[in-house]
Coordinates of C-alpha atoms in Angstrom, one line a residue:
X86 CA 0.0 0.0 0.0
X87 CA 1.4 3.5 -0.7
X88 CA 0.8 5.9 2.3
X89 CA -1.7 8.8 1.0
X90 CA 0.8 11.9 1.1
X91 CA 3.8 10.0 -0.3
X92 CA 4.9 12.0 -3.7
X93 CA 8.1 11.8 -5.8
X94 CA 10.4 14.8 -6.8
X95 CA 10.4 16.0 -10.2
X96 CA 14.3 14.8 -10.2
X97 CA 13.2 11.0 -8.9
X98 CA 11.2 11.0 -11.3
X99 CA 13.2 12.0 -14.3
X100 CA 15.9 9.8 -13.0
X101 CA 14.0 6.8 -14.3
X102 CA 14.1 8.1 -18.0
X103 CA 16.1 5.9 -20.1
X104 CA 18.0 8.3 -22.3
X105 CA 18.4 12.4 -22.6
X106 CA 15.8 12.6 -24.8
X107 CA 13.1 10.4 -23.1
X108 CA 13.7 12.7 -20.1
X109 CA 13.3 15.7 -22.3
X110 CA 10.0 14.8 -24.2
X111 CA 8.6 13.7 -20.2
X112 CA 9.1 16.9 -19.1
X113 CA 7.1 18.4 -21.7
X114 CA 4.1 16.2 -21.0
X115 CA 4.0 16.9 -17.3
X116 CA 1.4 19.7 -17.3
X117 CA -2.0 18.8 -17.3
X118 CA -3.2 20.1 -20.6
X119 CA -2.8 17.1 -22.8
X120 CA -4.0 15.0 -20.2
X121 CA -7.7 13.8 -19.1
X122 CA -9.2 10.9 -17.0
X123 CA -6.0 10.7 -14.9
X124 CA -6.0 9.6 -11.3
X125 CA -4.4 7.0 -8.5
X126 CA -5.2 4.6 -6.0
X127 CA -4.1 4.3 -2.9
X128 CA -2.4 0.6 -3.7
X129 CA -0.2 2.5 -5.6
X130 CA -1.9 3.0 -9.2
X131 CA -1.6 5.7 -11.6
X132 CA -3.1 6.3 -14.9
X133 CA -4.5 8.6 -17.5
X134 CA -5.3 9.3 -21.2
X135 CA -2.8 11.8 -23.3
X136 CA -3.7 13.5 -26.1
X137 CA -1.3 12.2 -28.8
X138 CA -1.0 12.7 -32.4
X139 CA -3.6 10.0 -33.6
X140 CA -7.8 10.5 -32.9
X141 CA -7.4 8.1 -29.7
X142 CA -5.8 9.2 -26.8
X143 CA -2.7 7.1 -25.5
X144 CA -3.6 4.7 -22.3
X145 CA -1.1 4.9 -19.7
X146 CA -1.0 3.0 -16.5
X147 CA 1.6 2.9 -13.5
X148 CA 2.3 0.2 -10.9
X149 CA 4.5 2.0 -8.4
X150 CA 3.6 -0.2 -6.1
X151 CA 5.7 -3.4 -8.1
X152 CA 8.1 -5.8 -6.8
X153 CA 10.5 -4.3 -8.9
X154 CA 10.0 -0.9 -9.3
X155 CA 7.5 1.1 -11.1
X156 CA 5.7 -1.0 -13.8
X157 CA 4.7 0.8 -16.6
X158 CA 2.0 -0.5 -19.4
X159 CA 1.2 2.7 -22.8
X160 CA -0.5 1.8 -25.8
X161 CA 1.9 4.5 -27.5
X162 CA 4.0 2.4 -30.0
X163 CA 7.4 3.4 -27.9
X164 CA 9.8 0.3 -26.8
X165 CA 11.5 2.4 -24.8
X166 CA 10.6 2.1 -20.7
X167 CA 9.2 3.8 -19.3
X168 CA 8.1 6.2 -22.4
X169 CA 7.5 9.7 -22.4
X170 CA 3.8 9.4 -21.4
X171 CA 4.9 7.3 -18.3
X172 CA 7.0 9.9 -17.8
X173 CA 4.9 12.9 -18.1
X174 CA 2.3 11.4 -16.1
X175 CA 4.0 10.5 -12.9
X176 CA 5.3 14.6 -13.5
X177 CA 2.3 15.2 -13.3
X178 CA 1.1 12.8 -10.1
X179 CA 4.2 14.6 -8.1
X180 CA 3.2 17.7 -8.7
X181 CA 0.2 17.7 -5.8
X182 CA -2.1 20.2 -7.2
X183 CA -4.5 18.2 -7.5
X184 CA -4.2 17.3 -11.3
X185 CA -4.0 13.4 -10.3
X186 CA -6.7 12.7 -8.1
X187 CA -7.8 9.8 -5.9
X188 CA -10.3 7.2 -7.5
X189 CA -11.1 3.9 -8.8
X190 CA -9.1 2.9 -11.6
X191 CA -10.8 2.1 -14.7
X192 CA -11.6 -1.3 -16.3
X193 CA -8.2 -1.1 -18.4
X194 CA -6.4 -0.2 -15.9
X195 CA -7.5 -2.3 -13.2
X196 CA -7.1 -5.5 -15.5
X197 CA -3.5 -4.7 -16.1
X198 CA -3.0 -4.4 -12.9
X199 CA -4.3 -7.7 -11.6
X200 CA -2.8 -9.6 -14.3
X201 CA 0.4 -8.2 -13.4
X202 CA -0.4 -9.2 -9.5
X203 CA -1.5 -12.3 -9.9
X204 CA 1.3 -13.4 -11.9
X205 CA 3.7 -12.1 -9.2
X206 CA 1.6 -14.6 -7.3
X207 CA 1.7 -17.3 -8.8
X208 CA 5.7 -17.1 -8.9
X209 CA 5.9 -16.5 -5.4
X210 CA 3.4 -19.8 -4.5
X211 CA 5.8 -21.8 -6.9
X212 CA 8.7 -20.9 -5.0
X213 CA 7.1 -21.6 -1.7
X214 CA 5.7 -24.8 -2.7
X215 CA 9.1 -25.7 -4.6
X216 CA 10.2 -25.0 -8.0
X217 CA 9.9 -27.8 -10.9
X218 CA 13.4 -29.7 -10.2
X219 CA 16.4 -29.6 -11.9
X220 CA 17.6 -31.5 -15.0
X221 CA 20.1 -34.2 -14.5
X222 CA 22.7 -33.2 -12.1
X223 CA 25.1 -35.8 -13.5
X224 CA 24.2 -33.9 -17.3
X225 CA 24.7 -30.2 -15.5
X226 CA 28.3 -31.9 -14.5
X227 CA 29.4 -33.1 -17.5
X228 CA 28.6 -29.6 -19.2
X229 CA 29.9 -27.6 -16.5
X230 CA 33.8 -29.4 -16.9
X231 CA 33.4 -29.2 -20.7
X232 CA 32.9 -25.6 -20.7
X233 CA 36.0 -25.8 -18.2
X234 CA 37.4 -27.2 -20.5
X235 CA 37.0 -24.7 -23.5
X236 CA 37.7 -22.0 -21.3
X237 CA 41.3 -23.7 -20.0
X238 CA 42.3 -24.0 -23.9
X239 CA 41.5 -20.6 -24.9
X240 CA 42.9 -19.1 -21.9
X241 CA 46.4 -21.3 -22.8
X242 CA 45.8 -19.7 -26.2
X243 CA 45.6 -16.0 -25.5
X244 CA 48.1 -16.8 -22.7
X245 CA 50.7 -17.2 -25.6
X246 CA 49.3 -14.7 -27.7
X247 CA 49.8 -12.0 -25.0
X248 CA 53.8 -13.7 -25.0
X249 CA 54.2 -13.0 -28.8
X250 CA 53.0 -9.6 -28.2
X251 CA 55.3 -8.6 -25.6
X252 CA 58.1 -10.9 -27.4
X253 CA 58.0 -8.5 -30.1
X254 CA 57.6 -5.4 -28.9
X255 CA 54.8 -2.9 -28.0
X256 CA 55.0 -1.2 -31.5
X257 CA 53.9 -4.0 -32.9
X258 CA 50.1 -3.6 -31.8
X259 CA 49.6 -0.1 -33.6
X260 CA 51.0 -1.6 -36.6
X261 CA 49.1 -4.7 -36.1
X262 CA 45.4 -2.7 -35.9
X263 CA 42.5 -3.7 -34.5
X264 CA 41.6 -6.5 -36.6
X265 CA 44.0 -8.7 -34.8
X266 CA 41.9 -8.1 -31.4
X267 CA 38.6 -8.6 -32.7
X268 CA 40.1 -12.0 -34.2
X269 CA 41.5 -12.9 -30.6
X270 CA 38.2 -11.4 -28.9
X271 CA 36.2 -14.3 -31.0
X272 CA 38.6 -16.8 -30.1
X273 CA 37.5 -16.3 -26.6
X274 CA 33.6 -16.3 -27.3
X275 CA 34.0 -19.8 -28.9
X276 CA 36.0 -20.8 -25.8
X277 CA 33.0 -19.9 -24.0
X278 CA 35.1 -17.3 -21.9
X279 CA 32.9 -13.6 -22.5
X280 CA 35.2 -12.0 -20.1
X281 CA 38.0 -12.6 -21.4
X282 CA 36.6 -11.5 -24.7
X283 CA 35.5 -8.4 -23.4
X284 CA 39.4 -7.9 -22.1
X285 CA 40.7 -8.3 -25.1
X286 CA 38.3 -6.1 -27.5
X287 CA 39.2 -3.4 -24.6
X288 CA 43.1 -4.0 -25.6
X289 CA 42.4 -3.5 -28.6
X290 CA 41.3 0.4 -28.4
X291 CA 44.3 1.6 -26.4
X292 CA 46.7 1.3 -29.2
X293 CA 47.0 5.2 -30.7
X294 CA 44.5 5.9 -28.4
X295 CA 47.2 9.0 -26.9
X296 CA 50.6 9.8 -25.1
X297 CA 51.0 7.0 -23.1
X298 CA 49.6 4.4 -25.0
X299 CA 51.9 1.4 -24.1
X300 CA 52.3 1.9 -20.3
X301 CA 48.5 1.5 -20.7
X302 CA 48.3 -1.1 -22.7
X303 CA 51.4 -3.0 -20.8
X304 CA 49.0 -2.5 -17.6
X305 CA 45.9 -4.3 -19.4
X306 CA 48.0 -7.3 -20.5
X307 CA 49.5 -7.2 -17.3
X308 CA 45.8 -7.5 -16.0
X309 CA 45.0 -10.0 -18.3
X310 CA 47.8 -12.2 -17.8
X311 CA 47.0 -12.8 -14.2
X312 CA 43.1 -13.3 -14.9
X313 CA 44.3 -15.9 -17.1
X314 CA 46.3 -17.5 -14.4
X315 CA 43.8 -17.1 -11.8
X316 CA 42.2 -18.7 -14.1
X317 CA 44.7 -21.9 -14.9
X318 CA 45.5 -21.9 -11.2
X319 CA 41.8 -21.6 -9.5
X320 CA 42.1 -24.9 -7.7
X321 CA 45.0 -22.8 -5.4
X322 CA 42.8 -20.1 -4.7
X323 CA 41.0 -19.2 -1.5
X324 CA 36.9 -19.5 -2.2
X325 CA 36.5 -15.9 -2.4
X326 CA 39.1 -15.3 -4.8
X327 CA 38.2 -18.3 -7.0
X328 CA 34.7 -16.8 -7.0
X329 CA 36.1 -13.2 -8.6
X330 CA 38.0 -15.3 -11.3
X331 CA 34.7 -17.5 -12.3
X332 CA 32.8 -13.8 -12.2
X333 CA 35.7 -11.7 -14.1
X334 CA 35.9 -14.8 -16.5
X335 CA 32.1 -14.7 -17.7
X336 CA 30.9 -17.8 -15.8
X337 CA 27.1 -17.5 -14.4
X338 CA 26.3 -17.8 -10.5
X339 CA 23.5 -17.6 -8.3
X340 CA 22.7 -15.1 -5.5
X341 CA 23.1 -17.5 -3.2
X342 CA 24.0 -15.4 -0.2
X343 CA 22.1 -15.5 3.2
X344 CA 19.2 -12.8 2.5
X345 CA 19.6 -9.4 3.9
X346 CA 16.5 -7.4 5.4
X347 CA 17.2 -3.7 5.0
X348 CA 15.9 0.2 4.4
X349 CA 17.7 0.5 0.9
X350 CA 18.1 4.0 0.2
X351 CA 18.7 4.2 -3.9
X352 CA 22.1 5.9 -4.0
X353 CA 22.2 5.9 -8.4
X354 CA 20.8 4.7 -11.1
X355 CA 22.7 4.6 -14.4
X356 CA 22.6 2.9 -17.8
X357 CA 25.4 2.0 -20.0
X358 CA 24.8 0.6 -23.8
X359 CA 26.3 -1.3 -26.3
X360 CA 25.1 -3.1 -29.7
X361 CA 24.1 -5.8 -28.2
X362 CA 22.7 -5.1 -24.5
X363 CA 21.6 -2.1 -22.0
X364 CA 23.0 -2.7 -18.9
X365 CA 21.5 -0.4 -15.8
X366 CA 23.5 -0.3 -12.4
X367 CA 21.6 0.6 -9.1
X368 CA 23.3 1.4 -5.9
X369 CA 21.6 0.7 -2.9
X370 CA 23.0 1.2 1.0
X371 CA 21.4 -0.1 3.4
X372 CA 20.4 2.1 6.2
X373 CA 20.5 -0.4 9.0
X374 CA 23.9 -2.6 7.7
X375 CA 25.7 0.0 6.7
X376 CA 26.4 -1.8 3.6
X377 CA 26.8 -0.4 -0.2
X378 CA 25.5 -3.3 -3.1
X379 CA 24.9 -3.1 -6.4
X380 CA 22.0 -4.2 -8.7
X381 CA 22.8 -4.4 -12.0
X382 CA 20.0 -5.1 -15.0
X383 CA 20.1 -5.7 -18.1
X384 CA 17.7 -4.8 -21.5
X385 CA 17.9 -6.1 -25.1
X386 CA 19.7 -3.9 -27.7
X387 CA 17.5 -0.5 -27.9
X388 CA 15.2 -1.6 -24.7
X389 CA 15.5 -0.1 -21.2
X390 CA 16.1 -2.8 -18.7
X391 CA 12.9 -3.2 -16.3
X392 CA 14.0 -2.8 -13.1
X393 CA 13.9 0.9 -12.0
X394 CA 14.1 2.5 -8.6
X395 CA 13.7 6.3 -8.0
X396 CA 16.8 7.6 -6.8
X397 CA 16.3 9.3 -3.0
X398 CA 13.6 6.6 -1.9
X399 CA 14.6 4.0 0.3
X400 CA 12.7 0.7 0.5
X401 CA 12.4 -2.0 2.9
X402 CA 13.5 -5.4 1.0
X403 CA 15.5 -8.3 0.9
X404 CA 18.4 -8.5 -1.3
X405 CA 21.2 -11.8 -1.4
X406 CA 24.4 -12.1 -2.7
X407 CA 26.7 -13.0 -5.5
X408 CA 29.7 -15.4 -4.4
X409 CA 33.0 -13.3 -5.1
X410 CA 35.5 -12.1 -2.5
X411 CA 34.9 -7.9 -1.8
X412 CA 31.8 -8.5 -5.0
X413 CA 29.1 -5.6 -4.3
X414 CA 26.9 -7.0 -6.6
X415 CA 23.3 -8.8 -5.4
X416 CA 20.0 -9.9 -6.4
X417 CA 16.6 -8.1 -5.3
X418 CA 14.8 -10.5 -3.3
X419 CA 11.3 -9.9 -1.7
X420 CA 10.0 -5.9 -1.3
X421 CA 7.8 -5.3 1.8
X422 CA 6.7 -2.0 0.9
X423 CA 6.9 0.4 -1.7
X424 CA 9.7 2.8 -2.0
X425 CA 9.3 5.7 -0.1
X426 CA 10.8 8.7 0.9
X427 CA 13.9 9.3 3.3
X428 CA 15.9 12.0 5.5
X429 CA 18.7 9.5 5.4
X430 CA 22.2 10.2 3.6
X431 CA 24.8 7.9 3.9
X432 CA 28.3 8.5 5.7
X433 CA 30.9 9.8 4.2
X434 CA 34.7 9.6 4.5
X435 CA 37.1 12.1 3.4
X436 CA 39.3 12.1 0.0
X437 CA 42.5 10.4 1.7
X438 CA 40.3 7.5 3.0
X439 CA 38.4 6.5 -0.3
X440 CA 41.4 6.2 -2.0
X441 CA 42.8 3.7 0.7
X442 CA 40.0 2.1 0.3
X443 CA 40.2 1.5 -3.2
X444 CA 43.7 0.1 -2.8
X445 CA 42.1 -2.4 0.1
X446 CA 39.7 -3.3 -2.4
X447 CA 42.2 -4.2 -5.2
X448 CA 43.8 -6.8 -2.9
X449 CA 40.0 -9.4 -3.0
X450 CA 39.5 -7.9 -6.6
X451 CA 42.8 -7.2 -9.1
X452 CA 40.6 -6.3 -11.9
X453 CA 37.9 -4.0 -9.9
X454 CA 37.5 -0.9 -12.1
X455 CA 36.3 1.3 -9.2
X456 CA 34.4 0.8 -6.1
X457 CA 31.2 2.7 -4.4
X458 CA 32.2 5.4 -2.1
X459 CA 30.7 8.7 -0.5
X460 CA 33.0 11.4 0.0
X461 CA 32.1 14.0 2.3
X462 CA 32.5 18.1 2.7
X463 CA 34.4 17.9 -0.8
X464 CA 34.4 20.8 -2.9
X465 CA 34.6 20.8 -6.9
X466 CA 37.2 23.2 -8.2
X467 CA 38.7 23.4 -12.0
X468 CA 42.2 21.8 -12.2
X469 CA 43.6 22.5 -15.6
X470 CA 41.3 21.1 -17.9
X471 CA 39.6 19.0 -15.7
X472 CA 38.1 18.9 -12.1
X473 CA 38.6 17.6 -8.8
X474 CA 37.2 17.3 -5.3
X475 CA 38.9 19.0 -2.8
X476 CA 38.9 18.5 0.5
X477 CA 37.0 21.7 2.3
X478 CA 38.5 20.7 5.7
X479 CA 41.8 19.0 4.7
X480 CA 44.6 19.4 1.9
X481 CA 43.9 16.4 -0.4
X482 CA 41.7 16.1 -3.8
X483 CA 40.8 13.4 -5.7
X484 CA 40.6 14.2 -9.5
X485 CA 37.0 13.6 -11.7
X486 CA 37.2 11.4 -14.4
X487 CA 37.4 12.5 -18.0
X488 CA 34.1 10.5 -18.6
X489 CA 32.8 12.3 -15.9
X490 CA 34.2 16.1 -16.9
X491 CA 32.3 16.1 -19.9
X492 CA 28.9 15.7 -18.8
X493 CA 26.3 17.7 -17.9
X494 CA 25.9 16.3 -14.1
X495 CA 29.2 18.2 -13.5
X496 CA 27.8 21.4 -13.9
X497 CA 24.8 20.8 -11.9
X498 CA 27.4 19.8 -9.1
X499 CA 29.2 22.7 -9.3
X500 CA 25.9 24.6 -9.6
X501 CA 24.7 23.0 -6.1
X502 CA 28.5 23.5 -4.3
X503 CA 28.7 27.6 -5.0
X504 CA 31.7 26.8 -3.3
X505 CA 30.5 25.3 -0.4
X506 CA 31.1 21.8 0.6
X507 CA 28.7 19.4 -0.6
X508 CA 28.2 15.3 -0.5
X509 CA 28.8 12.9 -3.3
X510 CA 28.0 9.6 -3.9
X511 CA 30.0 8.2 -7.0
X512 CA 32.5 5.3 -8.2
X513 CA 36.2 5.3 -6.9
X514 CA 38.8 3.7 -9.2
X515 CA 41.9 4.4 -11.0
X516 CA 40.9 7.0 -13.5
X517 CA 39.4 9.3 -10.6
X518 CA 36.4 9.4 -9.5
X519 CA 32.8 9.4 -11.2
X520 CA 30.0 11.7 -9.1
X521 CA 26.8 10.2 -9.6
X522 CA 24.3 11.9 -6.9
X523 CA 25.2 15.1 -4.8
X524 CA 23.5 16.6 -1.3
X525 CA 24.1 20.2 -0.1
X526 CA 25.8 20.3 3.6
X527 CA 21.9 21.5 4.6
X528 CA 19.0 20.1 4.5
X529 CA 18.1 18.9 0.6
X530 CA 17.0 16.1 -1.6
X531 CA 19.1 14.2 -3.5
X532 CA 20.4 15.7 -6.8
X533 CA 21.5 13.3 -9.5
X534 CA 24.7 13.8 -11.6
X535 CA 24.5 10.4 -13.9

């Protein structure tokens, strides 16, 4: 049940759009004018007809109160999630003038709704009563030490590829181009190994990629060379560590961690995209543990992945998680209410501290890009051609990322700072650090940066 005065900001909301321009065209729609028939329920519905193009007005519906996040169901011809419409119309719910009222949903609306309930239903009754068993664990066997297999032989492969490359020289790999690495990168998808392949298609980029080029490229091989032996060698590793290898090698696991009961608060929500896949990340700390995890889901080529959580809210669920020594990452288990609004912020340690902590965090994970980390009383200030965040009370400063110095989140951090010290949420690694939500040293909401 949502409680009756519980409303969004305009920025949570926005914060689900998929891309710049979804967010854009959901603005626009957030007035009531092209609207009609809208209202809510106090289960957590929202719906409404908007005036579109054609002679029949689009039919939008909203579960906010879903096991995963807000639901969303148009009958615009959008494949993007949620659409504009969606968009515009919870604008337009967390506004509170009145523009959504209370009410009984419609016959449309309401049979969405339940088919969408009774579905979660039915999966939650099949998992209480036991899930349909297995296949043959003998079979599962078998195909889990052939694909050990596969994976052993192409790692022995690129293992002597990577000793050609250094054998002769450096140089070699910008006259070589990148064909070479794509042909290597394939070599590992047929040995079953994506993470590897994904290594290796990196590799191939750095070449002539600027000044520099082969300390960075010596650094990835370097990188590369001991996931491969991690790999060769896992029967010598300690659990945890022979967890990371499996993970950084591409092999699936289960969240099969002891299930956590916690007041999430939504830290971030971000998506990164390639041809193939959408992958969204979602940072959660948990209000009660203390702890920082990661959701991470994923959407088909050109589809927004599902799962979507309003950044700000906290909500009381379970999440469990995946095996890996210092792994973040877990699985959303059961939700016990919707997401709702929060006064918490979570602590924050100063410049000198995150840093060490990144270093910690490189000894249970060699290959960890960056790890979650809230820096506190920092303020952003130009260094060069890029920024940093400085230390209001102390001398150090921890540099942004270039990735990060070019988007538009920056200036609404330096926007919110004037100067003064602020809090930021973001990612921790080795190029710098990412911001990806903000809070002024008062009292405020949450701004995003991502």
């Amino acid at each position: 049940m949502t409680e009756q005065g519980v409303r969004w900001s305009a920025d949570q909301v926005l914060a689900l759009a998929p891309d710049a321009a979804s967010r854009k065209a959901g603005s626009k729609l957030g007035a009531a004018g092209p609207w009609s028939e809208a209202g809510s329920s106090d289960e957590g519905t929202v719906w409404g007809l908007c005036k579109g193009s054609g002679s029949k007005p689009y039919r939008t519906v909203i579960d906010i109160a879903d096991s995963t996040g807000p639901a969303y169901k148009c009958s615009c011809p959008s494949r993007k999630f949620p659409c504009k419409h969606a968009l515009g119309l919870l604008l337009l719910w967390a506004g509170e003038d009145g523009a959504v009222p209370r009410g009984e949903a419609p016959d449309w609306a309401e049979e969405w709704i339940e088919g969408r309930r009774k579905r979660a239903d039915d999966k939650r009754a099949a998992g209480a009563s036991g899930s349909p068993s297995p296949g043959d664990p003998e079979a599962a066997r078998r195909r889990a030490e052939r694909r050990a297999e596969w994976i052993t032989a192409g790692a022995t492969e690129l293992e002597q590829r990577l000793a050609d490359l250094l054998r002769g020289g450096l140089a070699s790999a910008e006259q070589s181009g990148y064909g070479l690495w794509e042909e290597t990168a394939a070599r590992m998808v047929d040995a079953q190994a994506p993470g590897l392949a994904a290594r290796v298609r990196e590799l191939g980029a750095i070449p002539s990629s600027g000044p520099g080029w082969p300390v960075r490229l010596l650094e990835e091989c370097a990188l590369l060379h001991l996931l491969d032996q991690g790999w060769l060698r896992r029967d010598g590793l300690p659990d945890g560590l022979a967890a990371t290898v499996r993970s950084r090698i591409g092999l699936p696991a289960s969240a099969d961690g002891v299930p956590v009961r916690d007041r999430w608060l939504v830290l971030a929500q971000y998506d990164t995209a390639d041809s193939r896949l959408t992958t969204r990340r979602i940072w959660l700390h948990g209000t009660g543990t203390g702890r920082t995890v990661l959701l991470l889901s994923y959407g088909a080529a050109g589809r927004a992945p599902e799962l979507a959580l309003p950044v700000g809210l906290a909500l009381d669920a379970e999440v469990s998680a995946y095996p890996g020594a210092g792994q973040s990452r877990v699985a959303l288990g059961e939700r016990f209410a919707p997401a709702g609004p929060t006064g918490f912020r979570p602590p924050g340690v100063d410049v000198a501290r995150a840093v060490a902590g990144y270093g910690e965090a490189l000894r249970d994970d060699p290959w960890l890009e960056s790890r979650p980390v809230t820096l506190e009383r920092v303020v952003p200030v130009p260094d060069g051609d890029g920024w940093q965040l400085a230390d209001a009370d102390g001398e150090s400063a921890l540099p942004l990322t270039p990735a990060a110095g070019s988007r538009a989140g920056l200036w609404r951090l330096v926007a919110l700072s004037g100067g003064a010290p602020v809090t930021v949420f973001g990612e921790c690694g080795h190029l710098g650090f990412s911001p990806l939500t903000a809070w002024p040293d008062g009292p405020g909401e949450a701004v995003t940066l991502c």
